[in-house]
Structures are given as structure tokens and as C-alpha cells.
Coordinates of C-alpha atoms and ligand atoms in Angstrom, one line a residue:
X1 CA 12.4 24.8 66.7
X2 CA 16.3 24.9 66.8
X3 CA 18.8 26.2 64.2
X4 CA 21.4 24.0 65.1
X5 CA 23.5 23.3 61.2
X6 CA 22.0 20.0 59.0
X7 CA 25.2 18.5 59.8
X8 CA 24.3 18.1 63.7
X9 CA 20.5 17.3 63.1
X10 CA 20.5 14.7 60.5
X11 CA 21.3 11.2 59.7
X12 CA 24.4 10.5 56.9
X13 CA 23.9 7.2 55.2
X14 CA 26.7 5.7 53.3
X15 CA 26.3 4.5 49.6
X16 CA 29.0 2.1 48.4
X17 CA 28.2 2.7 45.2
X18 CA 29.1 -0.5 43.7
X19 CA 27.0 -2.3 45.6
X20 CA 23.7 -0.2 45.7
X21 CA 21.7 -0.4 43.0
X22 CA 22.4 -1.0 39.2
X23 CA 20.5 0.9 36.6
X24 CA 22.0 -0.2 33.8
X25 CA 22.3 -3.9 34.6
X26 CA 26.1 -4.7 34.4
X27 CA 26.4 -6.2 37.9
X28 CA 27.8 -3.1 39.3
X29 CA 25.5 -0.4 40.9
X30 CA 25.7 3.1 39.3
X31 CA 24.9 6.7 40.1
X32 CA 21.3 6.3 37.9
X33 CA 20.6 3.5 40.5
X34 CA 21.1 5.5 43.0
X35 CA 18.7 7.9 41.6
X36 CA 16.3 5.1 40.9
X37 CA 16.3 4.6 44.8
X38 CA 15.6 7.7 46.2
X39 CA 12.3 7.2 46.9
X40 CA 13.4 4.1 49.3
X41 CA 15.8 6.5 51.0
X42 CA 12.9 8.9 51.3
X43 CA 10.2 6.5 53.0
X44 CA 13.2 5.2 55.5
X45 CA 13.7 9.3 56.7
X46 CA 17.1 9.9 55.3
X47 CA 17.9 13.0 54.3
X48 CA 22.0 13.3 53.8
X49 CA 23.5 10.7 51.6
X50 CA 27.5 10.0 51.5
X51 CA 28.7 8.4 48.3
X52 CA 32.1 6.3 48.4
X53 CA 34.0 7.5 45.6
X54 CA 33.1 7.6 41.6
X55 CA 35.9 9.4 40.5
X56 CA 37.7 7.9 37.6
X57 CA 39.4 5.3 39.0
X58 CA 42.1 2.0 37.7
X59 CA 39.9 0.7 40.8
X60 CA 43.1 -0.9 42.5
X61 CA 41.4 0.4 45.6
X62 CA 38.1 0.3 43.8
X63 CA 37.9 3.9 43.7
X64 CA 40.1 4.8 46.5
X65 CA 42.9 5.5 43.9
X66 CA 41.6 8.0 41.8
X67 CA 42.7 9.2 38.4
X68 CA 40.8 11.8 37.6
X69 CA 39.2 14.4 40.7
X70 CA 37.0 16.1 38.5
X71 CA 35.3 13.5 36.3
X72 CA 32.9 10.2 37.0
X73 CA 33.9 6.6 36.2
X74 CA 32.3 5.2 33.1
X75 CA 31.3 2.8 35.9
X76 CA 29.2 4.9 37.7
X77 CA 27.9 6.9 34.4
X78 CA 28.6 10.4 33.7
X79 CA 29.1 14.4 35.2
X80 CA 25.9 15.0 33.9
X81 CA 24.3 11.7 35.4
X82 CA 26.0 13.1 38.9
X83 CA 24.4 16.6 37.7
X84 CA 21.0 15.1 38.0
X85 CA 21.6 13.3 41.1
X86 CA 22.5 16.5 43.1
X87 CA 19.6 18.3 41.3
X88 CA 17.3 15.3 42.7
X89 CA 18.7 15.0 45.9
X90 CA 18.2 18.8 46.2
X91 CA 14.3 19.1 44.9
X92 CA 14.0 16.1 47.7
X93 CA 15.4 18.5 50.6
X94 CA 18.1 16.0 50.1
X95 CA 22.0 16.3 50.6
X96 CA 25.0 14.9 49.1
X97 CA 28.0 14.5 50.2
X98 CA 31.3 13.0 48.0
X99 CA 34.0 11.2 49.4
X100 CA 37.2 12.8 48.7
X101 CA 40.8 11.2 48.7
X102 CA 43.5 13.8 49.8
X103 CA 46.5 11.6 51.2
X104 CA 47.3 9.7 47.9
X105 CA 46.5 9.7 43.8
X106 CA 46.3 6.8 41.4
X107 CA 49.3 5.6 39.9
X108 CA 47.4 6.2 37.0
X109 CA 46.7 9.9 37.4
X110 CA 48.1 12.2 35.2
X111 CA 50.4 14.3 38.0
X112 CA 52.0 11.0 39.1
X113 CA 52.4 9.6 35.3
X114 CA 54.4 13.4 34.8
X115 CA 56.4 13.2 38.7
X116 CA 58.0 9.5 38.2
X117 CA 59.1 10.7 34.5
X118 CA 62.3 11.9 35.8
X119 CA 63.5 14.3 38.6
X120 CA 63.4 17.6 37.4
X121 CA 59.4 17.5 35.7
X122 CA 57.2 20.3 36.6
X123 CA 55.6 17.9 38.7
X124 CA 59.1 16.3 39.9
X125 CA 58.1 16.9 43.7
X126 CA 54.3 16.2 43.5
X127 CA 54.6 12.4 45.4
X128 CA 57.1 11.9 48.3
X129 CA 60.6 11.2 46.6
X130 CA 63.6 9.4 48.2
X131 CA 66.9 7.9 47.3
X132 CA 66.0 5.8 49.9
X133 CA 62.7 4.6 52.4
X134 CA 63.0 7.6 54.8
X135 CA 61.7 5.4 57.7
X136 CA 60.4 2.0 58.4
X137 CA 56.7 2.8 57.9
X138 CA 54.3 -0.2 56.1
X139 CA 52.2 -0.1 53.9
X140 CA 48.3 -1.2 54.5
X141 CA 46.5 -4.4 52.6
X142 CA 49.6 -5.8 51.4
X143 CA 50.5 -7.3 55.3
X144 CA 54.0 -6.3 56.7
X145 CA 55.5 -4.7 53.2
X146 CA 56.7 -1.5 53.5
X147 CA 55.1 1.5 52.4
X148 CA 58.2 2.5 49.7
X149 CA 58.3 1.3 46.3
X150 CA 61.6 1.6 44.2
X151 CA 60.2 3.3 41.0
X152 CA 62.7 2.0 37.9
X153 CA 61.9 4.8 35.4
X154 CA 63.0 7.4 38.1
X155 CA 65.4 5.5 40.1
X156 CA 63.8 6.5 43.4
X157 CA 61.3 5.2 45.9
X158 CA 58.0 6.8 46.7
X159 CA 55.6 6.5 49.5
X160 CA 52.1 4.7 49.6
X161 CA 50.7 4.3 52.8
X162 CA 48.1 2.1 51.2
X163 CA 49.0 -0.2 47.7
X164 CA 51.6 0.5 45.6
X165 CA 49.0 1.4 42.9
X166 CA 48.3 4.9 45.2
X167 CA 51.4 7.1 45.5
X168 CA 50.8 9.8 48.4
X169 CA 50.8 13.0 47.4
X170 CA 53.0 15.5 49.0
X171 CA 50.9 17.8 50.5
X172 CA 54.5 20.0 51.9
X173 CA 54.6 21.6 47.9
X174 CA 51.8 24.8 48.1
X175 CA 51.4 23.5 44.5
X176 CA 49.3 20.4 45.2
X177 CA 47.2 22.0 48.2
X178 CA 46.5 24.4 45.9
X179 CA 45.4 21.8 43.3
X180 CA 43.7 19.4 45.9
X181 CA 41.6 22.9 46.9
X182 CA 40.8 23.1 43.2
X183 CA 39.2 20.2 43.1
X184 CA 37.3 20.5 46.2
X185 CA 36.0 24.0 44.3
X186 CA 34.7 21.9 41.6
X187 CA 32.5 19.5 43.4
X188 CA 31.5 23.1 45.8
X189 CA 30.7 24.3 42.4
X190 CA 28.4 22.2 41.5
X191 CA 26.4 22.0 44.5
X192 CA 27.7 18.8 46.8
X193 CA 27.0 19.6 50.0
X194 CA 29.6 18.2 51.4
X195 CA 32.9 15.5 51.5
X196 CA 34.0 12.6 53.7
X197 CA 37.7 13.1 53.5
X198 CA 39.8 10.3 53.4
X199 CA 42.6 9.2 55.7
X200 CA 43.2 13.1 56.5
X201 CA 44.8 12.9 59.4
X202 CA 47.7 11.9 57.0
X203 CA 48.1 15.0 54.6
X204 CA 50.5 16.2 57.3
X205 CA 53.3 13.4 58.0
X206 CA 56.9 13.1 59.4
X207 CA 59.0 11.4 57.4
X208 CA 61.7 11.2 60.2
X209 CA 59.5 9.9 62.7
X210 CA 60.0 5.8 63.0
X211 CA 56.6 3.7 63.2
X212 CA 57.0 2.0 66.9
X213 CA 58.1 -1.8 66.9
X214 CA 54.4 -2.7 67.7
X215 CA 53.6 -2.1 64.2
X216 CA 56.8 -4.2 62.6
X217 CA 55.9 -7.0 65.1
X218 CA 52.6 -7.1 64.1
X219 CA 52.7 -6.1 60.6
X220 CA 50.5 -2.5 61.2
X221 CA 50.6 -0.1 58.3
X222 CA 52.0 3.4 59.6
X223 CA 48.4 4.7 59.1
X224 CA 47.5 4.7 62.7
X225 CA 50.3 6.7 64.2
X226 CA 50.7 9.5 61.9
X227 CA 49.6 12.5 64.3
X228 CA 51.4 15.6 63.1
X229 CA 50.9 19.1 64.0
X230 CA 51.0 20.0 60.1
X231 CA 47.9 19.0 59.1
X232 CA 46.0 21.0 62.0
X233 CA 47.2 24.0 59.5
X234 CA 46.4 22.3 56.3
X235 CA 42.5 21.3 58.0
X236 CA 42.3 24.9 58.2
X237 CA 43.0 26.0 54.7
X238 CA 40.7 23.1 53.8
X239 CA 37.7 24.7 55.9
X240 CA 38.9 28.4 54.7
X241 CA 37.4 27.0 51.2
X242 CA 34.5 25.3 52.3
X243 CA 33.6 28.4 54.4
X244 CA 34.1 30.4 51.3
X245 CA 30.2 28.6 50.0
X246 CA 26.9 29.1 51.2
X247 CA 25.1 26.2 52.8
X248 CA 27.3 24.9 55.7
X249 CA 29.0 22.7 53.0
X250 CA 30.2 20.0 55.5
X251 CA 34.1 18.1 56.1
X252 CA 33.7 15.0 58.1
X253 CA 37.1 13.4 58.3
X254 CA 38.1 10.0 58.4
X255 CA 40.7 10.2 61.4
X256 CA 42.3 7.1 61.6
X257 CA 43.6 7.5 65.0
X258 CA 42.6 5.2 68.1
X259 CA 42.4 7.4 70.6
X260 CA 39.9 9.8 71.5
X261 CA 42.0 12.5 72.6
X262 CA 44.3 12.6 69.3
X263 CA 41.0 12.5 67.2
X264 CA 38.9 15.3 69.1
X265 CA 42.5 17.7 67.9
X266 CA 41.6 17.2 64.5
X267 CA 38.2 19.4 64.9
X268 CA 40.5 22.5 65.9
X269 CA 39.0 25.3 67.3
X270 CA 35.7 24.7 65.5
X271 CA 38.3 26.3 62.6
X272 CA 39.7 22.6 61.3
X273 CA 36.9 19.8 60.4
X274 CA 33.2 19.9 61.6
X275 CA 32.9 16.2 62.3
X276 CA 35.4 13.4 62.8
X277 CA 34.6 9.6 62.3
X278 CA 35.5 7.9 66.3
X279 CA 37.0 4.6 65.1
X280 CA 37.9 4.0 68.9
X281 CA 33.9 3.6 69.6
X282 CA 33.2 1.7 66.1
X283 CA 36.3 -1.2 67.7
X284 CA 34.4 -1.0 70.8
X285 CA 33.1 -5.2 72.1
X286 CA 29.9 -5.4 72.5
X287 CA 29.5 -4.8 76.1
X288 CA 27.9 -2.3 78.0
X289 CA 30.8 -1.1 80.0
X290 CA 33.4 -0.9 77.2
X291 CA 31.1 1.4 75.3
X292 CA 29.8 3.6 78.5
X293 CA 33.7 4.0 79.0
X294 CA 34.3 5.0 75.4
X295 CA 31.0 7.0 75.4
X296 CA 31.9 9.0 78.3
X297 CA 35.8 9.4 76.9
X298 CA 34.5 10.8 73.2
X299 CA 32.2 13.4 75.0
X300 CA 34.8 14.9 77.2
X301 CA 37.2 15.1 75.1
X302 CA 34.9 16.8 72.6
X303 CA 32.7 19.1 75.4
X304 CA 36.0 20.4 76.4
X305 CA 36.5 22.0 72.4
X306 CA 32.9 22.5 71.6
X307 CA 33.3 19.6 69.0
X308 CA 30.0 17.9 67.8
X309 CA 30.5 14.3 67.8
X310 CA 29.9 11.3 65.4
X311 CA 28.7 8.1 66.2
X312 CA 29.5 5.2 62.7
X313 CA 29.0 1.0 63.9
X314 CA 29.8 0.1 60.5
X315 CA 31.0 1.1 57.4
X316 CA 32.5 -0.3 53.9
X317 CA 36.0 -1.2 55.4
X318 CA 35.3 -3.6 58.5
X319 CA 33.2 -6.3 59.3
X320 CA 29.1 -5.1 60.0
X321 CA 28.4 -5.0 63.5
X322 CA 25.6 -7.0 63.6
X323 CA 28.2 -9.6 62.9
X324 CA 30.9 -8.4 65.1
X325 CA 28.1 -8.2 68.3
X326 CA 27.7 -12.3 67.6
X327 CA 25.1 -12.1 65.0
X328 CA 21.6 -11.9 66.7
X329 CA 19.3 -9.7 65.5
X330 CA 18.0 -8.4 68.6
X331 CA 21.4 -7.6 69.5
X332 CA 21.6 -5.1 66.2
X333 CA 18.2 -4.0 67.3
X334 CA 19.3 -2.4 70.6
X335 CA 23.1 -0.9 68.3
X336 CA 20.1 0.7 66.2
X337 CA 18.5 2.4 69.0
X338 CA 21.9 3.4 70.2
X339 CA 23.3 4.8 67.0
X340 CA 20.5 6.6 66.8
X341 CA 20.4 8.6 70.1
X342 CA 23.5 9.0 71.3
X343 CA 24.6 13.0 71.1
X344 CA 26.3 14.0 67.6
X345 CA 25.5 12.5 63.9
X346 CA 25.1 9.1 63.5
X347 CA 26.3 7.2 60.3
X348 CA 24.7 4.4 58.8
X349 CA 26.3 1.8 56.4
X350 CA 23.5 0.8 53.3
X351 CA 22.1 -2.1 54.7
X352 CA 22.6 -2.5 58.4
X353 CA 18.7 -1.1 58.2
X354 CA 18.1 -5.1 56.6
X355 CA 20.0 -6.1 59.7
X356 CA 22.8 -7.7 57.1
X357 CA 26.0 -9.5 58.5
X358 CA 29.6 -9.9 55.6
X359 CA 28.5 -12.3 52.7
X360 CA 30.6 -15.3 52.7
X361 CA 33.2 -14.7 50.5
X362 CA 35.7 -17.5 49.5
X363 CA 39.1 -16.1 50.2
X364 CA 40.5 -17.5 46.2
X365 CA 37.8 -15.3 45.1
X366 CA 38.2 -12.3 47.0
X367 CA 38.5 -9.5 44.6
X368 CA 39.2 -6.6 47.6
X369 CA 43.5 -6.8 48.3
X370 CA 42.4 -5.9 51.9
X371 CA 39.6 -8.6 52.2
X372 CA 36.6 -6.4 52.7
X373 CA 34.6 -8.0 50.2
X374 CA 32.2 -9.5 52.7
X375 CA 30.7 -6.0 54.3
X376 CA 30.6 -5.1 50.3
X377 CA 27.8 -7.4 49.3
X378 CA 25.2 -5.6 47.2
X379 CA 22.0 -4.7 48.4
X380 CA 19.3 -6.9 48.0
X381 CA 16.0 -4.8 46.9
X382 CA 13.6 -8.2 46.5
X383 CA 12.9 -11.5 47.0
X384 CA 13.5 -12.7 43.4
X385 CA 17.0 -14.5 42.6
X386 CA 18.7 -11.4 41.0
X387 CA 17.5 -9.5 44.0
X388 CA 16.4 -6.4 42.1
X389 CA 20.0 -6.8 40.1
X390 CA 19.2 -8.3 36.7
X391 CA 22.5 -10.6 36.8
X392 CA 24.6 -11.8 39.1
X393 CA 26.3 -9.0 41.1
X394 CA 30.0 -8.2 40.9
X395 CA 29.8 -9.8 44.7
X396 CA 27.6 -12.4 46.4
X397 CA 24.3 -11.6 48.3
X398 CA 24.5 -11.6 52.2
X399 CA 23.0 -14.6 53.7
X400 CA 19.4 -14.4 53.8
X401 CA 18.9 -12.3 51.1
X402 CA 15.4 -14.6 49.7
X403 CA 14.1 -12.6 53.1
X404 CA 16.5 -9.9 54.1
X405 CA 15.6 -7.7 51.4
X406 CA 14.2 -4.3 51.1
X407 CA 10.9 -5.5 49.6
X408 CA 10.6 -8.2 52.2
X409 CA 11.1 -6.4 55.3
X410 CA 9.2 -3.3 53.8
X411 CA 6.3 -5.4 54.0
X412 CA 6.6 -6.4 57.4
X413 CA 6.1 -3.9 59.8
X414 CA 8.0 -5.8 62.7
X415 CA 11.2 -5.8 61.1
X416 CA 14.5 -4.2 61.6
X417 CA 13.9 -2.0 58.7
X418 CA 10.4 -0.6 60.1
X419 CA 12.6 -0.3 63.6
X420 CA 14.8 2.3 61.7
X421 CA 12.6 4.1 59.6
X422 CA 10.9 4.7 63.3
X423 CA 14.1 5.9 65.3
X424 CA 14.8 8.2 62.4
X425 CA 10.9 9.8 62.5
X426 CA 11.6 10.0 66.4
X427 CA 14.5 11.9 65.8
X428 CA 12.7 14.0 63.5
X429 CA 10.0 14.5 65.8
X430 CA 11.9 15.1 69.4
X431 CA 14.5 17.3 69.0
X432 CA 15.8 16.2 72.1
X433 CA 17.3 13.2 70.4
X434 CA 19.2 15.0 68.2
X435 CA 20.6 18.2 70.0
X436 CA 19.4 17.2 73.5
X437 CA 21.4 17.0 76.4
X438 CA 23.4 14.3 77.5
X439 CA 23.2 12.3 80.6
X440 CA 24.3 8.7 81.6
X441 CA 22.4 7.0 84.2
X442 CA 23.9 4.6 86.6
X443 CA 22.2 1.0 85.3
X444 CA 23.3 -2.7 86.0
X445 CA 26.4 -4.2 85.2
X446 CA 25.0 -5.3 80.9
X447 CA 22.6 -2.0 80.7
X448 CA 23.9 1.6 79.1
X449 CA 21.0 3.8 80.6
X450 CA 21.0 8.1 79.1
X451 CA 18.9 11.3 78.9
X452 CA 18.0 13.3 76.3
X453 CA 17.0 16.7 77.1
X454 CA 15.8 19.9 75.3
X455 CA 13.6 22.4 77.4
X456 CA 11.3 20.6 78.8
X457 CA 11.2 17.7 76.2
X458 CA 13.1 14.8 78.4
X459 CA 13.7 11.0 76.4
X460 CA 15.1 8.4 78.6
X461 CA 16.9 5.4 76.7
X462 CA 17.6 1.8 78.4
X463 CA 19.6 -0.5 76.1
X464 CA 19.7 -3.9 78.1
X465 CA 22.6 -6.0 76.3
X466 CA 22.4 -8.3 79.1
X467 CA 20.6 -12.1 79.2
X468 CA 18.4 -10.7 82.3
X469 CA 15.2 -8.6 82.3
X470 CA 16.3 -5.4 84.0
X471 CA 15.1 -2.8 85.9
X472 CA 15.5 1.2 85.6
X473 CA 13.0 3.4 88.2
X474 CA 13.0 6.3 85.4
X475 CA 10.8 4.1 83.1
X476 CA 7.5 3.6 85.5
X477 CA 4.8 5.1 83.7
X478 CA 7.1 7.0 81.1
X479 CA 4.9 6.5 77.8
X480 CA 7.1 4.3 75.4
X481 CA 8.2 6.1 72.6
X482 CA 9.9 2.7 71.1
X483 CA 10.4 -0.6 72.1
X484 CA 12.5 -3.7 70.7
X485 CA 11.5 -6.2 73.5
X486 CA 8.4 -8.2 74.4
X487 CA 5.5 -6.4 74.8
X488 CA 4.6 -7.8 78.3
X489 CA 8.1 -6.6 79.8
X490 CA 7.6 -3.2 78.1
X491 CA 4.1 -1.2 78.7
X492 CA 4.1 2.4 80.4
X493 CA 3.5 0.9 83.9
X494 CA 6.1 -1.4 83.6
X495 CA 9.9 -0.1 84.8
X496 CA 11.4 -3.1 83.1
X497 CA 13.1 -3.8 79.8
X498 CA 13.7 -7.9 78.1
X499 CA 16.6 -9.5 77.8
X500 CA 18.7 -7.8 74.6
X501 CA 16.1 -5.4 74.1
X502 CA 15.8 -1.5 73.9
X503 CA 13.8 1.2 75.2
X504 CA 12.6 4.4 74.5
X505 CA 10.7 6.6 77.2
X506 CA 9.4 9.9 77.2
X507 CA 10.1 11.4 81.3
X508 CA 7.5 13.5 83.0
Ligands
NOJ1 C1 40.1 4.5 53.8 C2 39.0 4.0 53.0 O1 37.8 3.9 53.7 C3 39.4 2.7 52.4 O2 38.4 2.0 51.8 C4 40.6 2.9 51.5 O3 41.1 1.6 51.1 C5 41.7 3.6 52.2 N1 41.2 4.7 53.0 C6 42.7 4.2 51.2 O4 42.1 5.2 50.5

């Protein structure tokens, strides 16, 4: 029916592999878990799978810092355990994508072990090298230390724009592009589909350019203001080697940028990345306005460069949004219906389809240096105390977890779980919801009202995050395709949607 590319049509889900599932009963999930669960992934309709990093890894970052591009963690099993995973994944009609870390190495990596030897090593000019901090830039997780480290073996500083444990690479020698491209071959090579790229938006950086006093005052890492016409030219050697494989192999980079209009450069001329995360929509409050503004903002600044765009609530860095909307679950019920049909790819974050909020994580036991333990909590597959887990996890449980568990809400076909494994068979079967025209209706002050349209296929959606029944005229007598309110409020003759509830209509 269309030949729009997977990466449009389809759903990603994001594994944090740590905290999926365990095979081999350590407390810390592993690629043969992963495996293990396919079958779940299956019945929910996924079909494109994005694994946080399983590289070898010191975990300083847990996995973030990586040691070794071309290997697996003894954490997460082996290459040929990864091997069978993309050879499931693919029997399936499955995809994979990896999550790869460009800006910065391990301190433990072999290239930096070799550059902070001494100044004239092969590698000498690998990491960013000063007598000197160049600039007044911080570093992130550690709060308001800077971003240079004095290094005693080599008597210089180097730059990390995250811990001091992850030295960024300098991306200005051809040597390590052409290394960093390597490893991207190797992955292509054996069949991944595709890569989240991490922080890309700094392999390009100024080291002249002071951070503004904003960030001193407030202790901000230089991470969001690095915007630097560099990279544009380094994104398109990156997508030269992707382009060189069969298969739309996929880039979806994780801009950190704010603003819509500095993200929507980093697609290029459809020559740079194919999809960029929006973290200015994912900071969005919880209230209609704010997100019809942003909405509206992210399309027209993509429409103008024929850019696809991506839609991500929550992910395994900031509090779930179930629990930064104000924690009810019909409020997550009506994000779910907008995730899933707004125009571009939506991302999902394991477990926001159990409707999870952070685990409770004492602060003295926080094992994350930037305090994201709480959206880490492992997933809890049943109802027994181990939750599927055979020990204690290497994190707490969510609250809830004796009922918000896969097996529980499996077996209950009115719960959040059932309401996304529907939304993602709708947007199998209407097109229009995933490469449909866009249109915003004018709704009530609380309600964010859109079309879908594909010939002459035309959804209506009503999302009603208000504390008043409202009313749209397009619903009367649209059949309902999906409905998260009470039942009375929401049959085909009705043009009314509850209180915190969502619709979905299909229009004459
Ligand atoms: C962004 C990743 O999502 C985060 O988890 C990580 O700590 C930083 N980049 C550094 O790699």
C-alpha cells in the first residue's frame, strides 16, 4: 500500500539492556534475555528494536564509555550471542538497531590508554589535548566541574563533556573518523540495521567558543550549546557509509539541542541523519497548548527540509512521563495515543507499555553518577517476587510491580498494555496513522484535536487532557477506532470525549 522506508512506518522500542530481561540469572539482563523475549515484543506489534549499548564497557557510564567498538560485554554475553539475536530478530521480520557512541571513548580503551602515554604516540592527537582548559565548558553528571581533566602521565588536560572516565575523541584528525567509520562497517557487516548515535551533535565542536554564563550560573554541562557547522560535514560522511549497505540501514541521532530549529539542521538535505530525537517536545509540560505549540514548531521546521520527524516521551536518561504528567494513568493513556499518531516515528522506552513511573531509589544507594537510576528499574515479566528475575535485580522494581507486570496486564485486556498493543495494530492497519497527513484542529483550551489522512482513509484523534467532558463536531457518528474514556461518553453517535481520555475516529 505505500513504500514509504521501515524507518518512517514502524515503531522503535528502546531496550536498556540491563534492565530487560536476564537469561542467565545474575541480576543483570543480557542479550539471551533479550532473545528469550521476543515473542512478548512480537504479541505487543513491535517490529524495530534499539539496544542501549553492550559494547565492552568499565561501565562508568554503564556502557556509555566504551572500550571496545567491536566486541560484547561479558555482561551482555558474547558476538556470537549478538550473532543470534540479529539472525532472530531477522527470521521475525524484525530490526535491530545498536546504539553507537561517537563523541567520547572509555578511559579504558586502548586509543586513549596509547594518546595520554606521552605527546608524540601514534595516537598522541586522538583525544582533545591542551596545556590548558581551552574554554570554560562543564562537564555533565558531576554538577558545575568542568569538562577538563589535568592528565599527570601526560602533563596535559583533556576534554570530557560527560565524566572524566570518557575522554572525547577528536573527531578534527581524519584518523579517528576513519576509525569511528570502521566500526560502524562492522556492526553494517553483520547485519544491524541500524544505530542511535549518541550525543552527535558534538563530534563537531569549537573549542574557542565560551559556554554562555547561563550555564556557569546554573551549573549546565556545555552539551546543550555545542551547534557547529563541522559536524553537518562529518553527518554526511557518516550517511556516505550507511548509504554504501543495502536495506535503508538507519542513523537516528541524539541531538541534544533545545530548539527545534537548530535540531531540524542536523537532518541536512535528507544527505546528513534520517531521524533526529526532539528533546524540546520530550521537556514539553503536560498541557495541551505547550505541546500543540511545540507540535506545530517541530513540523515546520522539518516540512520546510523534507525531514521525517520523531516523536520519544521517555527514554533511559530522564524521569518517565507518566511520572512527569502527575502520575495518573489515564493521563499516560491519552500520551500513548499521542505518541502513537502524531506524524514521524515514535519511540517507546521498555515499560511505559506497563504504564511504569522511576522506582524509588535512595539517593546513598544510587549507583548512576547522574541519578537516572529510577527510569532504569528492570522490567517486571510476573507477579512472583523475583518478577521473572531469579534474584534480586541490580536495581529495585517500579512501584507496583506485584500488578504492573507483563504477565499481569497481559491477562487483562483493559489495561494499558492491551491499549498499546492496539494503537500499534491500528497503525499497522491504517496507514494513515503512520504516513498520513497532518492536520491540527482548533479544540478547547485542555484538548489537542488532528487529522490523519491518506487517500481517502481519514483518522480524527481528540486527546482531552482537561478535567471537563469535551466536545469536537468531527466525532458525531465517526465509528471509534479506539477509545481510553468511559464508554457512555464515547459511542459513534456521541461527539464527546471524558475527562483525561483519548479518542480515535475514523471520518466519513
Ligand atoms: C546520552 C546517553 O543517552 C546517556 O545515557 C549518556 O550518559 C550520555 N549520552 C553520554 O554518553
Amino acid at each position: 500500500m505505500n513504500n514509504a522506508p521501515w524507518w518512517k512506518t514502524e515503531v522503535v522500542y528502546q531496550i536498556y539492556p540491563r534492565s530487560f530481561a536476564d537469561a542467565n540469572g545474575d541480576g543483570v539482563g543480557d542479550l539471551q534475555g533479550i532473545r528469550s523475549r521476543l515473542d512478548y515484543l512480537e504479541w505487543l506489534g513491535i517490529k524495530v528494536l534499539w539496544l542501549s549499548p553492550v559494547f565492552s564497557s568499565p561501565m562508568a557510564d554503564f556502557g556509555y564509555d566504551v572500550s571496545d567498538y567491536c566486541d560484547i560485554d561479558p555482561t551482555f554475553g558474547t558476538l556470537a550471542d549478538m550473532d543470534e539475536l540479529i539472525a532472530d530478530c531477522h527470521r521475525r521480520g524484525m530490526r535491530l538497531m545498536l546504539d553507537w557512541v561517537p563523541n567520547h571513548t572509555s578511559e579504558e580503551h586502548p586509543w586513549f590508554e596509547e594518546s595520554r602515554a606521552d605527546r608524540t604516540n601514534q595516537k598522541a592527537d586522538w583525544y582533545v589535548w591542551r596545556d590548558e582548559p581551552a574554554n570554560n565548558w562543564l562537564g555533565s553528571f558531576r554538577e558545575g566541574s568542568s569538562a577538563w581533566d589535568y592528565d599527570e602521565q601526560r602533563g596535559q588536560w583533556y576534554l570530557h563533556c560527560f565524566l572524566s572516565e570518557q575522554p572525547d575523541l577528536n573527531w578534527d584528525n581524519p584518523d579517528v573518523e576513519a576509525a569511528m567509520h570502521d566500526t560502524l562497517r562492522f556492526w553494517l557487516d553483520r547485519g544491524v540495521d541500524g544505530f542511535r548515535m549518541d550525543v552527535v551533535h558534538l563530534i563537531g565542536k569549537d573549542l574557542e567558543l565560551d559556554d554562555p554564563p547561563v550555564a556557569a550560573e546554573r551549573g549546565i554541562s556545555h552539551v546543550p550549546f555545542n551547534d557547529v557547522a563541522v559536524t553537518h560535514q562529518r553527518l554526511r560522511g557518516i550517511r556516505a557509509v550507511l548509504d554504501g549497505y543495502p536495506g535503508e540501514r538507519t542513523s537516528v541521532g541524539e541531538v541534544y539541542l533545545l530548539d527545534e530549529a537548530a535540531m531540524a539542521a542536523y537532518y541536512g538535505d535528507g544527505d546528513e541523519l534520517h531521524l533526529s530525537f526532539n528533546f524540546s517536545f520530550l521537556w514539553a509540560k503536560w498541557n495541551a497548548a505547550g505541546l500543540r505549540n511545540k507540535i506545530v514548531n517541530t513540523l515546520s521546521h522539518l516540512e520546510s527540509r523534507n525531514a521525517w520527524p520523531t516523536w520519544v516521551l521517555s527514554n533511559h536518561d530522564v524521569p518517565r512521563h507518566r511520572q512527569r504528567y502527575g502520575g495518573a494513568e489515564a493521563d499516560a493513556r491519552v500520551a500513548a495515543v499521542m505518541l502513537l499518531t502524531l506524524p514521524g516515528t515514535p519511540f517507546m522506552y521498555q515499560g511505559e507499555e506497563l504504564g511504569l513511573v522511576d522506582a524509588a531509589v535512595d539517593p546513598a544507594t544510587q549507583l548512576d553518577p547522574g541519578g537516572r537510576d529510577g527510569c532504569r528499574a528492570p522490567l517486571a515479566w510476573t507477579a512472583e517476587p523475583h518478577h521473572g528475575w531469579g534474584r534480586d535485580p541490580w536495581l529495585p522494581f517500579a512501584p507496583e510491580s506485584e500488578t504492573r507486570n507483563v504477565a499481569t496486564l497481559r491477562a487483562d485486556p483493559g489495561s494499558i498494555l492491551h491499549l498499546y498493543r492496539e494503537l500499534l495494530a491500528l497503525r499497522h492497519s491504517h496507514a494513515a496513522l503512520n504516513i498520513g497527513a497532518f492536520e491540527m484542529i482548533n479544540s478547547a483550551d485542555n484538548v489537542l484535536a488532528y487529522t490523519r489522512t491518506l487517500g481517502d482513509q481519514r483518522v480524527v484523534v481528540v486527546l482531552n487532557l482537561g478535567d471537563e467532558i469535551c466536545t469536537v463536531p468531527e466525532l458525531l457518528h465517526a465509528p471509534r477506532l479506539c477509545s481510553t474514556g468511559e464508554s457512555a461518553t464515547e459511542a459513534d453517535s456521541s461527539d464527546k470525549v471524558s475527562a483525561h481520555a483519548a479518542v480515535i475516529a475514523l471520518l466519513a
